[in-house]
Short mmCIF file of C-alpha atoms in Angstrom, two decimals:
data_model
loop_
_atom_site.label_atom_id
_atom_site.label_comp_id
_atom_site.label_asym_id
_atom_site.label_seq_id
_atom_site.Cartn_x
_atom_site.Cartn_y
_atom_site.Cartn_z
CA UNK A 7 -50.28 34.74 -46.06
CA UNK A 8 -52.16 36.47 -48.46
CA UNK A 9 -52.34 40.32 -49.47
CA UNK A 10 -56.07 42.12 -49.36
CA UNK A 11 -57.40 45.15 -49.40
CA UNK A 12 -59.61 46.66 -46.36
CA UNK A 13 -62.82 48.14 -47.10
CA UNK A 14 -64.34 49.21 -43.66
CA UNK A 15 -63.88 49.29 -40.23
CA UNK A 16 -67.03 47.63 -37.85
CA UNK A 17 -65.77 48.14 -34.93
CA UNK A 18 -62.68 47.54 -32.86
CA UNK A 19 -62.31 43.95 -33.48
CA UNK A 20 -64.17 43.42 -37.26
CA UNK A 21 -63.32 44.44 -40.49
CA UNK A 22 -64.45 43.97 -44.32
CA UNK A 23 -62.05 42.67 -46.66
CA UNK A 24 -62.56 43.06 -50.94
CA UNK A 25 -61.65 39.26 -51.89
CA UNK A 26 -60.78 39.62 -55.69
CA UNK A 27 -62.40 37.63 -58.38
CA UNK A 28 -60.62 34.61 -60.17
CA UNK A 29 -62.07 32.53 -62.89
CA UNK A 30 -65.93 32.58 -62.93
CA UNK A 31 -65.81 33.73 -59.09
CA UNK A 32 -67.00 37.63 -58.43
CA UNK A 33 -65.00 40.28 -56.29
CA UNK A 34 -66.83 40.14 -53.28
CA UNK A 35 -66.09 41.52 -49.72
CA UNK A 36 -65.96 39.28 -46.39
CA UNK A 37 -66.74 40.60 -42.69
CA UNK A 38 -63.41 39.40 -40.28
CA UNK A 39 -63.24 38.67 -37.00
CA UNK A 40 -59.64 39.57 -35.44
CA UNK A 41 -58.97 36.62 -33.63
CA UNK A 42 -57.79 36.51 -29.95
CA UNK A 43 -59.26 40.24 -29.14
CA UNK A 44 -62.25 41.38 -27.61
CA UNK A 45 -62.71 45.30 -28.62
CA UNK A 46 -65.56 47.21 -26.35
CA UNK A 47 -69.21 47.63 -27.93
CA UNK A 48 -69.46 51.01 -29.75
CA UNK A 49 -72.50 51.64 -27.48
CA UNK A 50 -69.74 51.40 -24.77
CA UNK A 51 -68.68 55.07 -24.62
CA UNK A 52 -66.25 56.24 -25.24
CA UNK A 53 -64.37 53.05 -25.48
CA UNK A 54 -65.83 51.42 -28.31
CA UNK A 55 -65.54 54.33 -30.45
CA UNK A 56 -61.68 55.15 -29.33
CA UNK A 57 -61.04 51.11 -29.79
CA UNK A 58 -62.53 51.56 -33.21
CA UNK A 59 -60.88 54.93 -34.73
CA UNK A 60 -57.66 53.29 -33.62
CA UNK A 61 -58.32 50.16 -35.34
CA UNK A 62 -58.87 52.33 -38.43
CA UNK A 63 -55.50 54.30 -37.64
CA UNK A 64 -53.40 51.03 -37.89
CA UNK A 65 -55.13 49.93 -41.01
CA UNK A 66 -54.90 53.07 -42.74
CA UNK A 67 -51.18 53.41 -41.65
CA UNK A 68 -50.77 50.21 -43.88
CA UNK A 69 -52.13 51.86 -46.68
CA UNK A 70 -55.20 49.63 -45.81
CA UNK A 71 -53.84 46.31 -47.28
CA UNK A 72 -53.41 43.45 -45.01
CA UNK A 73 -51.81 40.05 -44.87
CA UNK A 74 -54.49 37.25 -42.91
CA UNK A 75 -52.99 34.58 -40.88
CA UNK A 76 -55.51 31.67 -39.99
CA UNK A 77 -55.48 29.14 -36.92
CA UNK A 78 -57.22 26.32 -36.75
CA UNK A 79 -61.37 27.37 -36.82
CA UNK A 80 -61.52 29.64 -39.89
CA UNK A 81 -65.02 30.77 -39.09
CA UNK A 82 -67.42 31.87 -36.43
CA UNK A 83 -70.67 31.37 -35.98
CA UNK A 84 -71.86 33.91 -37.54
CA UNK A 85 -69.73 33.22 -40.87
CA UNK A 86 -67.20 35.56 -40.29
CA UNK A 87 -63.91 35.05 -40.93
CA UNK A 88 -61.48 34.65 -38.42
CA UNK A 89 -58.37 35.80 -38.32
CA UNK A 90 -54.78 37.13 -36.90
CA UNK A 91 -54.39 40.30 -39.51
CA UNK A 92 -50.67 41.56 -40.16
CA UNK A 93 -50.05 45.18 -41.42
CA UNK A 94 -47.84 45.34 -44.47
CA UNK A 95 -44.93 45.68 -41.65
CA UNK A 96 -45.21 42.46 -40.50
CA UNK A 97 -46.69 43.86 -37.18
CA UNK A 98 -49.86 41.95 -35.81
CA UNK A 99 -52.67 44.27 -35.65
CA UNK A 100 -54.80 41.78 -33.24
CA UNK A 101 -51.67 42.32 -30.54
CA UNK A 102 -51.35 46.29 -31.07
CA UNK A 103 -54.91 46.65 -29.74
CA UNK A 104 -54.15 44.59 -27.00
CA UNK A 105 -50.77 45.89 -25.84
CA UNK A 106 -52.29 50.07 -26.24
CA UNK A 107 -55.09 48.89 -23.87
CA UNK A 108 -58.07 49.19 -27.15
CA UNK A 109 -58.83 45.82 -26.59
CA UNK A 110 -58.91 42.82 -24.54
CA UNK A 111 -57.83 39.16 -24.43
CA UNK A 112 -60.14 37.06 -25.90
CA UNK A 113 -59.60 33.43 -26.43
CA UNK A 114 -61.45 30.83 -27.51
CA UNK A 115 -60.24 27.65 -28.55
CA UNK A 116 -59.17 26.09 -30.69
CA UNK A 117 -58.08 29.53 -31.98
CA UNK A 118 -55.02 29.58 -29.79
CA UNK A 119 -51.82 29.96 -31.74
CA UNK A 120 -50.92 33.19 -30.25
CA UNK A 121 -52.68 33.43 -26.24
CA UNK A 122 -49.16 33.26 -24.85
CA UNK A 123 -48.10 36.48 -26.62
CA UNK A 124 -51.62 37.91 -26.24
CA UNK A 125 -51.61 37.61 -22.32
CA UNK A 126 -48.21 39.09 -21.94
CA UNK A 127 -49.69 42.23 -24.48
CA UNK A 128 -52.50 42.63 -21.80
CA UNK A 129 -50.21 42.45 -18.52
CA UNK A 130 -47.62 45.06 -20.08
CA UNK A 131 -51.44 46.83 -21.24
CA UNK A 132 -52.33 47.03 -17.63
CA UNK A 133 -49.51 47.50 -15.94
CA UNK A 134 -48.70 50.90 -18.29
CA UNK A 135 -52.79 51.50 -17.26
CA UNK A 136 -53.04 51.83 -21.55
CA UNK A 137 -56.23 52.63 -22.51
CA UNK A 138 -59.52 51.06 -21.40
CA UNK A 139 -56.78 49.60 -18.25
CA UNK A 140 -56.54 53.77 -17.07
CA UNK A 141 -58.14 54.71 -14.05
CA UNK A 142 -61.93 55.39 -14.32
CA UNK A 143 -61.66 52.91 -17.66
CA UNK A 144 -63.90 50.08 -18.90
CA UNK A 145 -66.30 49.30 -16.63
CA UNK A 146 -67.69 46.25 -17.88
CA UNK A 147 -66.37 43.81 -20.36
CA UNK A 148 -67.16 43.40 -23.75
CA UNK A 149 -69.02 40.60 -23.01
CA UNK A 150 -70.48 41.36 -19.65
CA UNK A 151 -71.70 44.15 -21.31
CA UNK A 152 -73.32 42.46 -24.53
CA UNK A 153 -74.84 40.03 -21.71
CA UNK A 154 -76.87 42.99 -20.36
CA UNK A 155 -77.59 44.25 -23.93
CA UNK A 156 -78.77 41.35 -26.05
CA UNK A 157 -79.48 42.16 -29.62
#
């Protein structure tokens, strides 16, 4: 896994990484998709703001560097990267905003190396009502809602 440096927080489920420069290559930054997770719309009040501000809290608890784990599809649609992001703990980030109820379970193959671990997050998420899981929580998924709300 290798070591890089955040440079902004999206949203609950994207960040910006600085990717340094080697040989005749520029420092450039790259959008990533946490893989597995499904983090409400920020125009999904409170919610996607909470899931967001948290997602910053675990990145700058890691002194914003993180380690990037990738499955098997290393990029979305949209050319994001996509990946399972450790903080410099060890600790995967992707299941912390899972198992606090900031996220969802999001799965889409082939990007499956960790659903097991990332349903059993959500279950313990819901059963502890964490979160968007409280009563009165999300009302609509993330993407239910971006369904209703195309760009």
């Amino acid at each position: 896994m290798e070591k890089f440096r955040v440079t902004k927080v999206h949203d609950g489920d994207t960040v910006s990484i600085r990717i340094s420069g080697f040989a005749k290559i520029p420092v450039r930054t790259e959008k990533v998709r946490l893989i597995g997770i499904d983090a409400p719309e920020l125009k999904q009040e409170p919610w996607g703001r909470l899931s967001k501000r948290y997602l910053k809290k675990l990145i700058s608890e890691s002194d914003w560097v993180v380690y990037l784990e990738f499955d098997v599809e290393q990029h979305d649609k949209y050319g994001r990267l996509l990946a399972y992001l450790m903080d410099k703990n060890g600790r995967m980030i992707n299941e912390k905003m899972i198992e606090t109820g900031h996220a969802i379970l999001y799965t889409i193959p082939p990007n499956v190396k960790y659903a097991e671990r990332f349903t059993e997050a959500q279950k313990k998420a819901q059963l502890r009502k964490a979160g968007i899981w409280r009563k009165g929580g999300l009302r609509k998924s993330p993407e239910e809602w971006r369904k209703e709300h195309p760009r």
